[in-house]
Short mmCIF file of C-alpha atoms in Angstrom, two decimals:
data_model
loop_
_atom_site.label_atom_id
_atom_site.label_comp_id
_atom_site.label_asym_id
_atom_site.label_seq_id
_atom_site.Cartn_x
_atom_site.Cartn_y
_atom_site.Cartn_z
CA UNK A 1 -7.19 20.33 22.48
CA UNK A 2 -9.27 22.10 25.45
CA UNK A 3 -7.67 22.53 28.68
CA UNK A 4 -9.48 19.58 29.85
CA UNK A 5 -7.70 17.45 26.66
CA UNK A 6 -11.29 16.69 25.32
CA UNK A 7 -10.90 17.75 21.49
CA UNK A 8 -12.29 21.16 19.85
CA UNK A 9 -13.24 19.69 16.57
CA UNK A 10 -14.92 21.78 13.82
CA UNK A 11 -17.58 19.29 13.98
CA UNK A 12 -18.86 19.95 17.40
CA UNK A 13 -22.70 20.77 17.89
CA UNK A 14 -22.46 21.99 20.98
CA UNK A 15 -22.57 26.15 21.82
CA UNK A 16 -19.58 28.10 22.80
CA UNK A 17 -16.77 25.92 24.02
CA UNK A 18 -18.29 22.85 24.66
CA UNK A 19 -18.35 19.90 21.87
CA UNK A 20 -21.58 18.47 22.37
CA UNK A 21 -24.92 19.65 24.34
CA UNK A 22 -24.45 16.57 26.58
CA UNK A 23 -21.38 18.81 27.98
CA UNK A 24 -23.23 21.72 28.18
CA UNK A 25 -25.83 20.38 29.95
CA UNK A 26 -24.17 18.35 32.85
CA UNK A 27 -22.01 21.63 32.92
CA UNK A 28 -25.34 23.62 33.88
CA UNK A 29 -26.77 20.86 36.12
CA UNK A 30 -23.37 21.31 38.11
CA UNK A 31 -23.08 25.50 38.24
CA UNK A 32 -26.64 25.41 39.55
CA UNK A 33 -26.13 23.07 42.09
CA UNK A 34 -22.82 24.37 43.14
CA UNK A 35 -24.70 27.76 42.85
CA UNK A 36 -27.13 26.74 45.41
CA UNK A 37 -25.09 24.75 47.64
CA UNK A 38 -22.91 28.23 47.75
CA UNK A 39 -25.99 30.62 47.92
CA UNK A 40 -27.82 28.34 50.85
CA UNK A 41 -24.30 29.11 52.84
CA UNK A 42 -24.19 32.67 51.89
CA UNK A 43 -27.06 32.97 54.40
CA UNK A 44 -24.86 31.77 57.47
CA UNK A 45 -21.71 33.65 55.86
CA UNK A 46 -24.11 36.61 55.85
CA UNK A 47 -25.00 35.95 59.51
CA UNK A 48 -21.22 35.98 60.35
CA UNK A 49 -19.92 38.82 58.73
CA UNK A 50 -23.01 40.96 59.72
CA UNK A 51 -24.25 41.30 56.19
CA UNK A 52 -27.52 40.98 54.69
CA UNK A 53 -29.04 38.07 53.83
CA UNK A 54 -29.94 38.55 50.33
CA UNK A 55 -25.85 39.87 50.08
CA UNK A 56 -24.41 36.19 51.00
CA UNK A 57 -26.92 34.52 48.95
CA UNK A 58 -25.94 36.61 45.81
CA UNK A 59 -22.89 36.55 46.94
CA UNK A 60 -22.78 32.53 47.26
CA UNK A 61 -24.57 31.66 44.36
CA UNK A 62 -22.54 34.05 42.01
CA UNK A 63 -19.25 32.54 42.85
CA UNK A 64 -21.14 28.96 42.66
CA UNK A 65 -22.07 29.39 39.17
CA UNK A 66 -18.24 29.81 38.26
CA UNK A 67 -18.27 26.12 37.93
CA UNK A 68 -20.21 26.55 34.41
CA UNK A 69 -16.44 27.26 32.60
CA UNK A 70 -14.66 24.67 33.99
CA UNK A 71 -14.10 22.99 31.09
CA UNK A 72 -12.47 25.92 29.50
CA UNK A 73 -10.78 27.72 32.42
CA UNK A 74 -10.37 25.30 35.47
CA UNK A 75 -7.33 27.17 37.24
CA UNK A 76 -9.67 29.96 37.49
CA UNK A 77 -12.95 27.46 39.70
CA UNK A 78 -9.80 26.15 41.23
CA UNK A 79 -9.09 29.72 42.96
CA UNK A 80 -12.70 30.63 43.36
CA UNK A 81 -13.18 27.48 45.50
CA UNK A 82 -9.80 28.15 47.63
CA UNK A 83 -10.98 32.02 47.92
CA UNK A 84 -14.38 30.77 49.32
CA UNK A 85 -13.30 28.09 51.04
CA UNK A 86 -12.86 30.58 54.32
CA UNK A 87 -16.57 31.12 54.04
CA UNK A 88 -17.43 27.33 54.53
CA UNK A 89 -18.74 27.35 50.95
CA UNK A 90 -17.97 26.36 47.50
CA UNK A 91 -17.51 22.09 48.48
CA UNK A 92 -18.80 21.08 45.19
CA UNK A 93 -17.19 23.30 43.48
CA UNK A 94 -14.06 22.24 45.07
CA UNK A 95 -14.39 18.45 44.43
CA UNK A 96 -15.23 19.13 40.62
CA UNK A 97 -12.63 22.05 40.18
CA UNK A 98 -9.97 19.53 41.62
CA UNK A 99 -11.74 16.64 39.46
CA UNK A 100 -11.38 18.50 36.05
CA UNK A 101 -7.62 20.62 36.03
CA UNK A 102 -6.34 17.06 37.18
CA UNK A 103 -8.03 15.35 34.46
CA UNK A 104 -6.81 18.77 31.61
CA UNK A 105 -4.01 18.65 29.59
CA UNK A 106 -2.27 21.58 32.08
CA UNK A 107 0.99 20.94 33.74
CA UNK A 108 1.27 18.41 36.28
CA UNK A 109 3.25 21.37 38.40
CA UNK A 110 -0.12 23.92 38.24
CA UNK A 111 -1.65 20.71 39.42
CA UNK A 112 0.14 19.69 42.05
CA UNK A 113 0.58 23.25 42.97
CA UNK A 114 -2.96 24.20 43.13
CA UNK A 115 -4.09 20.70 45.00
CA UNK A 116 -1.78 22.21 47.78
CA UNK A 117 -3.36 25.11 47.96
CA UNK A 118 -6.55 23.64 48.12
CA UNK A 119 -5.41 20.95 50.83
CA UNK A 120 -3.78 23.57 53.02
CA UNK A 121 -6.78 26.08 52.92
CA UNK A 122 -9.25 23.33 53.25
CA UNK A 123 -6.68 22.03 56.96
CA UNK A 124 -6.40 25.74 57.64
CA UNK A 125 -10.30 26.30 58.18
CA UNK A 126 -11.57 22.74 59.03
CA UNK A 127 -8.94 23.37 62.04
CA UNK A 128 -10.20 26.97 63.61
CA UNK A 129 -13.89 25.86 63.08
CA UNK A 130 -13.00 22.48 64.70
CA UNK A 131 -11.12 24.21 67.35
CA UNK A 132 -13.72 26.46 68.26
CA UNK A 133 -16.65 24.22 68.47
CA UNK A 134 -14.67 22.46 70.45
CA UNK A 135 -13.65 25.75 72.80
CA UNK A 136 -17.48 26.50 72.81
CA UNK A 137 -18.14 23.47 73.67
CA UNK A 138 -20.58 22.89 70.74
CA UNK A 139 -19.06 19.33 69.70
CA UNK A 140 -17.22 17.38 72.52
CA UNK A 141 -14.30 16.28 71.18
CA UNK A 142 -10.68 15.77 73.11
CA UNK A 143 -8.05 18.49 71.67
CA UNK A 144 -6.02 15.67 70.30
CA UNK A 145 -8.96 15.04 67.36
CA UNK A 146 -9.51 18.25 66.07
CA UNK A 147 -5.77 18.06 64.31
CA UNK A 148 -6.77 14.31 63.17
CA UNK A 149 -10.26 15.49 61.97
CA UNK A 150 -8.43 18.39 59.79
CA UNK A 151 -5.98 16.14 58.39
CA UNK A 152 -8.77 13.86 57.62
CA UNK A 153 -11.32 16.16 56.06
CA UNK A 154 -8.61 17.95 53.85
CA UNK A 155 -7.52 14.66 52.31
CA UNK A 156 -11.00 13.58 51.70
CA UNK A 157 -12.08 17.20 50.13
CA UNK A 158 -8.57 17.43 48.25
CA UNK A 159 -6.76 13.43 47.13
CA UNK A 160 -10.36 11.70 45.48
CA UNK A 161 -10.93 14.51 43.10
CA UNK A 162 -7.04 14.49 42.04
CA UNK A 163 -6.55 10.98 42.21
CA UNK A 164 -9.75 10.43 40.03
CA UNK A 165 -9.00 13.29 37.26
CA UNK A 166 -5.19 11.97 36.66
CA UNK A 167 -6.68 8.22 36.06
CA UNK A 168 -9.39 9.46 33.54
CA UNK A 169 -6.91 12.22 32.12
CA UNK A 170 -4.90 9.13 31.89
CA UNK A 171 -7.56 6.94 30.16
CA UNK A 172 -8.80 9.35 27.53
CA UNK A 173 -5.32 10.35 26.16
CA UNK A 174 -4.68 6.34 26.29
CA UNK A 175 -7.96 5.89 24.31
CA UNK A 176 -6.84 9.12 22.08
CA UNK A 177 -3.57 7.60 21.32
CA UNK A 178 -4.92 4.11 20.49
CA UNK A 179 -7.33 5.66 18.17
CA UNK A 180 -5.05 7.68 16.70
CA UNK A 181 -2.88 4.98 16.13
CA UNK A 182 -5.70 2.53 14.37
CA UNK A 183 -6.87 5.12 12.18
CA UNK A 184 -3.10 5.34 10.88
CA UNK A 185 -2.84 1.79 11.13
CA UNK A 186 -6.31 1.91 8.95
CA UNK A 187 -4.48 4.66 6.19
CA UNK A 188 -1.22 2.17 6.37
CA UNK A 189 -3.60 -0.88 5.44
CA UNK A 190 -5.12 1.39 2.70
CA UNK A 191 -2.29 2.58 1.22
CA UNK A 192 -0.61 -1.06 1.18
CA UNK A 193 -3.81 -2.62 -0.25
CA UNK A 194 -3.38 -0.11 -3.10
CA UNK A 195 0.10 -0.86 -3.68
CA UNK A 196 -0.33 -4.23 -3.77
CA UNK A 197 -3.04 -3.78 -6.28
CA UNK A 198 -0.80 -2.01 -8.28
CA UNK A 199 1.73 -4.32 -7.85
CA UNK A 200 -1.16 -7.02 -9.18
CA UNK A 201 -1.79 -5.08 -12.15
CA UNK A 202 1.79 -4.41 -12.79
CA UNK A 203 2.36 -8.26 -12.72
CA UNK A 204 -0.69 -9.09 -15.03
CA UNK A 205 0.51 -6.27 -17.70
CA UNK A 206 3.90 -8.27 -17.56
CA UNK A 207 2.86 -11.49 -17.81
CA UNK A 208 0.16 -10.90 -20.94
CA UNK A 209 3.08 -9.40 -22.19
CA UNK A 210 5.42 -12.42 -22.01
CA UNK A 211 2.27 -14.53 -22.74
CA UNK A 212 2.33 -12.14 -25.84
CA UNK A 213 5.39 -12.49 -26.51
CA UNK A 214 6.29 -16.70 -25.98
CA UNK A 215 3.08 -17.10 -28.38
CA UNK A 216 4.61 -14.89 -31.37
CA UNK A 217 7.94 -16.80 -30.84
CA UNK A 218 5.91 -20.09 -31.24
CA UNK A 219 3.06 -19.72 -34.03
CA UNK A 220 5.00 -16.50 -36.31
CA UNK A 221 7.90 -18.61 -37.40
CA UNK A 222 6.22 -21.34 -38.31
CA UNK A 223 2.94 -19.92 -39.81
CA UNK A 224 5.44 -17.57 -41.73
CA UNK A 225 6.90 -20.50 -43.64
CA UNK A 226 3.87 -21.89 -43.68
CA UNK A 227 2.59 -19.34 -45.71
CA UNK A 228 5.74 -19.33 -47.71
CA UNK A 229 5.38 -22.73 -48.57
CA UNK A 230 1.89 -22.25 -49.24
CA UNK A 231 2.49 -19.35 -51.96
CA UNK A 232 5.35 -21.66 -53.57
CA UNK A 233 3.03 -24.64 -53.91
CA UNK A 234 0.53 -22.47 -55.54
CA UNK A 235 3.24 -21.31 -58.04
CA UNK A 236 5.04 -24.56 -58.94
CA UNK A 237 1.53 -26.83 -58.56
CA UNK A 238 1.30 -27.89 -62.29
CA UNK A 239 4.84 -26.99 -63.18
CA UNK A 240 6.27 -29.28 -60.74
CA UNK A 241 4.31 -31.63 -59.17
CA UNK A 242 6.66 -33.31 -57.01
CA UNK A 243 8.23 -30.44 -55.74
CA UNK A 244 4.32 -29.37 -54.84
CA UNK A 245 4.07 -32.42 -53.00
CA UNK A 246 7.08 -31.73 -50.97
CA UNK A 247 5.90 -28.07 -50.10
CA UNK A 248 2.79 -29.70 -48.96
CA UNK A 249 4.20 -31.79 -46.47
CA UNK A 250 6.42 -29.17 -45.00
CA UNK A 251 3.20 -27.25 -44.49
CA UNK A 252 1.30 -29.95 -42.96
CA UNK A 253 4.29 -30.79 -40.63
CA UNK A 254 4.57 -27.00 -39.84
CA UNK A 255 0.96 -27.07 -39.12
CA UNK A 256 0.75 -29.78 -36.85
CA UNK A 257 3.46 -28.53 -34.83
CA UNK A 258 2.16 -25.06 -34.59
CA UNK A 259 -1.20 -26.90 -33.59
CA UNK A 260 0.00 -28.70 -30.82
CA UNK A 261 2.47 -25.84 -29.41
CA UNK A 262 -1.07 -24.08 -29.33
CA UNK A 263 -2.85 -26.56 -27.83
CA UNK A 264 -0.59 -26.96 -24.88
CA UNK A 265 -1.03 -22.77 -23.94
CA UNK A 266 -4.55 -22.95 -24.82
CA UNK A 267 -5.07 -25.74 -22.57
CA UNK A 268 -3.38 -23.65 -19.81
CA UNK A 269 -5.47 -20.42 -20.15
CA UNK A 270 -8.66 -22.86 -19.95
CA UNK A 271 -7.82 -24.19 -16.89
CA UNK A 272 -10.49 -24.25 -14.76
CA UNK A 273 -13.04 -24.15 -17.32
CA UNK A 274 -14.75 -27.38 -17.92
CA UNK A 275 -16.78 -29.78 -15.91
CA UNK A 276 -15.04 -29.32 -12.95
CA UNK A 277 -15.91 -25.93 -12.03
CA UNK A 278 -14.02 -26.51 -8.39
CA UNK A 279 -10.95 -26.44 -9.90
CA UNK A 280 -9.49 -23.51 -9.20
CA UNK A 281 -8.11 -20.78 -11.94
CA UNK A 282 -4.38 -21.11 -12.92
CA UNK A 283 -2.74 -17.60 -12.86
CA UNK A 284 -1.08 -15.24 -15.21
CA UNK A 285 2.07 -16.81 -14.12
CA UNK A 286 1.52 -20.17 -15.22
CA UNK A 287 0.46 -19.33 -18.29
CA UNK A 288 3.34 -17.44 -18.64
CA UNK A 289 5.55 -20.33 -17.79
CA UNK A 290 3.60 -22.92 -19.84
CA UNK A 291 3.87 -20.66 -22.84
CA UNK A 292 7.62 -20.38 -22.39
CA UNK A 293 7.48 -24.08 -22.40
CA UNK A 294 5.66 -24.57 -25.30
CA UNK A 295 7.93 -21.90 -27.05
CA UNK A 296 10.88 -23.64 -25.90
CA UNK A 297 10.04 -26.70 -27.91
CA UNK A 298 9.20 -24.73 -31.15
CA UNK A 299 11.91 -25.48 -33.38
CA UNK A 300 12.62 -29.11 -32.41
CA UNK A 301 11.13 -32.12 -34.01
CA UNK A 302 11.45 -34.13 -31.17
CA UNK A 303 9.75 -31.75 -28.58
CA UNK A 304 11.30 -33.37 -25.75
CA UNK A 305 14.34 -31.65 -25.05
CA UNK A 306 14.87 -28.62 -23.25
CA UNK A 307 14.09 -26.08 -25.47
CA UNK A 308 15.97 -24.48 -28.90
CA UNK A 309 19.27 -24.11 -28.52
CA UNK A 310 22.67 -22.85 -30.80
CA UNK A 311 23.38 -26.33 -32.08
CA UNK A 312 19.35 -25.92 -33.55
CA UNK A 313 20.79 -22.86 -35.95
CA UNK A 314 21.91 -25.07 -39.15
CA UNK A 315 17.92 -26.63 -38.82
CA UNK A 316 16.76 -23.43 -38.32
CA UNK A 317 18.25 -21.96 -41.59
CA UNK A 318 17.50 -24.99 -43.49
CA UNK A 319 13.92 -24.52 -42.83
CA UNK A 320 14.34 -21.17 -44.12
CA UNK A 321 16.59 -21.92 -46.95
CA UNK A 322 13.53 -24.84 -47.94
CA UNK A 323 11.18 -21.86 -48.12
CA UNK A 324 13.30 -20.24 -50.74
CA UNK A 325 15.56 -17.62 -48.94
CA UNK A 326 19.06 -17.24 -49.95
CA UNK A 327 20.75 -17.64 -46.51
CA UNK A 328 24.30 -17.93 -45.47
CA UNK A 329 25.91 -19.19 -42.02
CA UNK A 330 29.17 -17.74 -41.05
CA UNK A 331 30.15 -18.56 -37.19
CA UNK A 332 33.30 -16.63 -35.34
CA UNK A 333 35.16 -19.01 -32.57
CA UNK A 334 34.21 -21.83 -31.01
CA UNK A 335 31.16 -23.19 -30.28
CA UNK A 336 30.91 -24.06 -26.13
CA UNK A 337 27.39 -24.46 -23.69
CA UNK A 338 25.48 -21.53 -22.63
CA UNK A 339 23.27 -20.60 -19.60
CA UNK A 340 20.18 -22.14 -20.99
CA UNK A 341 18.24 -18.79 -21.15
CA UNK A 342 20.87 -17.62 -23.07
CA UNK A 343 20.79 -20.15 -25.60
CA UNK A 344 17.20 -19.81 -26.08
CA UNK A 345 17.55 -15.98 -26.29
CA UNK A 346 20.65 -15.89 -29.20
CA UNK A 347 18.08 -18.75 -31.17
CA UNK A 348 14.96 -16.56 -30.71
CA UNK A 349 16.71 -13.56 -31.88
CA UNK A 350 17.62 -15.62 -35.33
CA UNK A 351 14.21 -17.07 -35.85
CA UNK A 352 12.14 -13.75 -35.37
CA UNK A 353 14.88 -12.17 -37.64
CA UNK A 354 14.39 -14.41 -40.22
CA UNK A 355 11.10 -14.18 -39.69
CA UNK A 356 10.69 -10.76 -40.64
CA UNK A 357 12.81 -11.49 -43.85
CA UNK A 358 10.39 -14.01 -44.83
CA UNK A 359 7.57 -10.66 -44.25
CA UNK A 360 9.34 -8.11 -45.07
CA UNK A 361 12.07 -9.24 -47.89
CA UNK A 362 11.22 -12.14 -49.75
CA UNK A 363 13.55 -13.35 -52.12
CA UNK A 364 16.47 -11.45 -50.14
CA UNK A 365 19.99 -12.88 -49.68
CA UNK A 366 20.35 -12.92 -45.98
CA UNK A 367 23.44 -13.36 -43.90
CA UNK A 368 23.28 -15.08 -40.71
CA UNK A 369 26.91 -14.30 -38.27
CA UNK A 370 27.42 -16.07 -34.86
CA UNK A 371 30.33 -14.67 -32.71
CA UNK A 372 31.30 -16.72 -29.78
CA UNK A 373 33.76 -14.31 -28.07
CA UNK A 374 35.35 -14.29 -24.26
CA UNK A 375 32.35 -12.93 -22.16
CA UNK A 376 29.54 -12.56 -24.83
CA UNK A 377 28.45 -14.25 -27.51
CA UNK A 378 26.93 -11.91 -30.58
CA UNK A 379 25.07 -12.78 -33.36
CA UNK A 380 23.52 -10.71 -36.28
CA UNK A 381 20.97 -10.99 -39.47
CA UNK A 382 21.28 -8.97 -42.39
CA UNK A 383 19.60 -9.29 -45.60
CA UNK A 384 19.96 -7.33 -48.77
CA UNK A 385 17.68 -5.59 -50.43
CA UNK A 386 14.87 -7.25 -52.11
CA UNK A 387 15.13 -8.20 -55.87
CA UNK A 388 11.93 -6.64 -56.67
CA UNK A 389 10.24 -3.74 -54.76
CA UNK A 390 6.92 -5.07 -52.85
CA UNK A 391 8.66 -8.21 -52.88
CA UNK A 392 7.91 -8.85 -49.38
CA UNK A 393 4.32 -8.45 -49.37
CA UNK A 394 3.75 -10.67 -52.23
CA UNK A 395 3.32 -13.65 -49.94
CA UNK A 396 0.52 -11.39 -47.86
CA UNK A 397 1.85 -12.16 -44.38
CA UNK A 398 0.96 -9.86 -41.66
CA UNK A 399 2.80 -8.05 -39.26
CA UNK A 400 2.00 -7.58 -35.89
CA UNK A 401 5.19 -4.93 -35.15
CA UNK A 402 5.69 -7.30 -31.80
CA UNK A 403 8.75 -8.94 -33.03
CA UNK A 404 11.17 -6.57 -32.91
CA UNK A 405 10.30 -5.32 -29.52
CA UNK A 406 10.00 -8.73 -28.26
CA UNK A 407 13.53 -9.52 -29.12
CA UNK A 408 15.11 -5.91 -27.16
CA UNK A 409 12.70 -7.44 -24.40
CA UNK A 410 14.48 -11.01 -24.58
CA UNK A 411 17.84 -9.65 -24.54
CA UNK A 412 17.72 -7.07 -22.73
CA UNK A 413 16.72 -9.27 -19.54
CA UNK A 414 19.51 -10.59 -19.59
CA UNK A 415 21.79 -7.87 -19.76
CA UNK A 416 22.72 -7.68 -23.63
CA UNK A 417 22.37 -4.97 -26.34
CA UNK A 418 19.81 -4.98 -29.38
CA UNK A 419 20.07 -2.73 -32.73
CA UNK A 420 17.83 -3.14 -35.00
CA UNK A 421 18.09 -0.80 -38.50
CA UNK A 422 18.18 -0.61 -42.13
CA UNK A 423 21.43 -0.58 -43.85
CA UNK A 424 22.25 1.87 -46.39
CA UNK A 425 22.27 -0.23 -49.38
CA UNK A 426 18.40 -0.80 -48.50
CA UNK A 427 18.45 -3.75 -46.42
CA UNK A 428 17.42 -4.41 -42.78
CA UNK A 429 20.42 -5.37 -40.08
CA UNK A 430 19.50 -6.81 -36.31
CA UNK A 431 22.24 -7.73 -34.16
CA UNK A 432 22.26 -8.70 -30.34
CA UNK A 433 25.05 -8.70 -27.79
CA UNK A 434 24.45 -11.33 -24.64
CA UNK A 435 27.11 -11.19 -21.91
CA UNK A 436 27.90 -15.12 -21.23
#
């Protein structure tokens, strides 16, 4: 900041000290007429003092043209004026010397202290000259108004200028401030708008990922056995015909249920989409939640209950043990209602881990343990190792790697522990703590 409070940016085009050429130029306009004003008085100063002419006029306009740096040093026109001010010159320079150290960033004490100065020099010689006009008898006037008329011109030459400088002084670091204060208002509003577009993209990522993940719980189980059943019926299709004909109803039935828990987040993500193009797009999170619907219902028949729950297990391994796994059920205490997330999370856990036995294992004896302890309830899948090596892949279903990361996801949320491992007689183990 200048002494005046106007700003010294880097990106001023005007010369020296002044910010623009509009400055420069009303500061010029002023110094010459102050140095005229001053120079046409030097000729009666002259007259006074018994000097020559030409010596008050150079005299006048020199100390006239001071008003060219008031922008940068204003005490300094300030003095000039009250130095000259004996000599009956130096008026404008006065009123615009006043005008601009009120209106500068200085102290208000160099002010006020300065304005006095001013005032009392300005009384001081407005009173002699009155005072002898009046004695000469060049203005008749009682004695009473020459004190009156020196009051009077002092305050005129000395409070306007002041008065004026401290309101715009006043104004500009008012409109300074309130700039100041919308361009950080304008950075906050930035900075927020990013954030909340990270925040956005941060709660897209999570919901395609629990989109992800609710449509692997649904379709892999199911297409898994599916494809189990599938490779069975080939195998046993002219060997056993009825048994073929049972296979191929448990894969229709699988089918159509897979089909339908599709259809319902399918229909979801094309909301929106068809004739109606008014109808505005349903977002991430109602996918989200319709596909935790639809993979609430996936191992019930009846699809109108709440979701899977821990009463669902025997089903659950019977579908399994239909495919042709070797499973066995062995639950720890007694069996009691869970939180409803948890109950979906402990059946989730056992259907992915089968799951993957069906992939990774076929043909595997698997152990399935529930624990229903105090504050938790655990649960674990184990399987042996496979009779014959490539077992697993014989059946050609594909893994995504999703499911095991899905199922830390699940139960983590709620608290709970996952391990996942093989064993070291060359099986696979997943177990899953969930405080109840």
């Amino acid at each position: 900041m200048t002494t005046t409070g106007e700003e010294h940016t880097a990106a001023g085009t005007g010369p020296w000290w002044w910010v623009g050429w509009r400055s420069a130029v009303l500061d010029g306009g002023l110094a010459l007429a102050s140095a005229f004003e001053c120079g046409s008085e030097g000729v009666r100063f002259a007259h006074d003092a018994g000097l020559p002419a030409p010596v008050g006029v150079a005299f006048g306009g020199i100390s006239g043209s001071v008003l060219l740096v008031r922008r940068k040093w204003p005490i300094a026109v300030v003095l000039v004026s009250i130095a000259i001010t004996p000599a009956q010159m130096g008026f404008l320079m006065g009123l615009v010397g006043l005008y601009t150290l009120a209106a500068s960033e200085l102290p208000r004490r160099i002010t006020a202290a300065l304005a006095g100065m001013s005032f009392a020099g300005m009384l001081i010689v407005t009173f002699v000259r009155a005072h002898q006009s009046v004695v000469r008898g060049d203005v008749p006037m009682g004695d009473w108004l020459v004190p009156f008329a020196s009051i009077t011109t002092a305050i005129g030459m000395t409070a306007p200028p002041v008065l004026l400088g401290l309101y715009m002084g006043a104004r500009r670091r008012l409109m300074e401030s309130l700039r100041e204060r919308a361009d950080s208002l304008e950075r906050e509003l930035m900075l927020l708008a990013e954030r909340a577009e990270e925040r956005a993209e941060w709660a897209r990522n999570e919901e395609r990922t629990r989109i992800a993940r609710e449509m692997h719980d649904v379709v892999a189980h199911r297409v898994s056995l599916m494809v189990v059943h599938a490779a069975a019926l080939q195998a046993v299709a002219r060997k056993d015909p009825e048994k073929a004909v049972k296979n191929a109803a448990l894969v229709g039935d699988m089918g159509r249920q897979a089909l339908t828990e599709l259809r319902e987040m399918l229909g979801v993500l094309r909301t929106g989409d068809g004739l109606d193009r008014r109808v505005p797009a349903v977002p991430l999170a109602a996918v989200g939640a319709a596909a935790a619907a639809a993979a609430s219902r996936a191992a019930g028949d009846s699809g109108g209950g709440e979701g899977p729950s821990l009463a669902e297990i025997d089903e659950l391994i019977g579908q399994s043990a239909a495919a042709g796994m070797v499973v066995a059920l062995s639950v720890e205490g007694d069996l009691r209602a869970y939180a409803r997330e948890i109950e979906q999370t402990a059946y989730r856990v056992v259907q992915e881990a089968l799951t993957n036995v069906h992939k990774h294992a076929a043909g595997a004896k698997t152990y399935v343990r529930l624990a229903h302890r105090v504050s938790e309830i655990a649960m674990q899948v184990e399987n042996e190792c496979p009779p014959e090596v490539g077992a697993g892949s014989s059946v050609g279903l594909p893994s995504g790697g999703n499911g095991l990361l899905g199922m830390k996801e699940r139960v983590a949320a709620l608290g709970g522990v996952f391990v996942s491992g093989p064993t070291d007689a060359g099986g696979f183990r997943v177990s899953a703590v969930i405080p109840a």
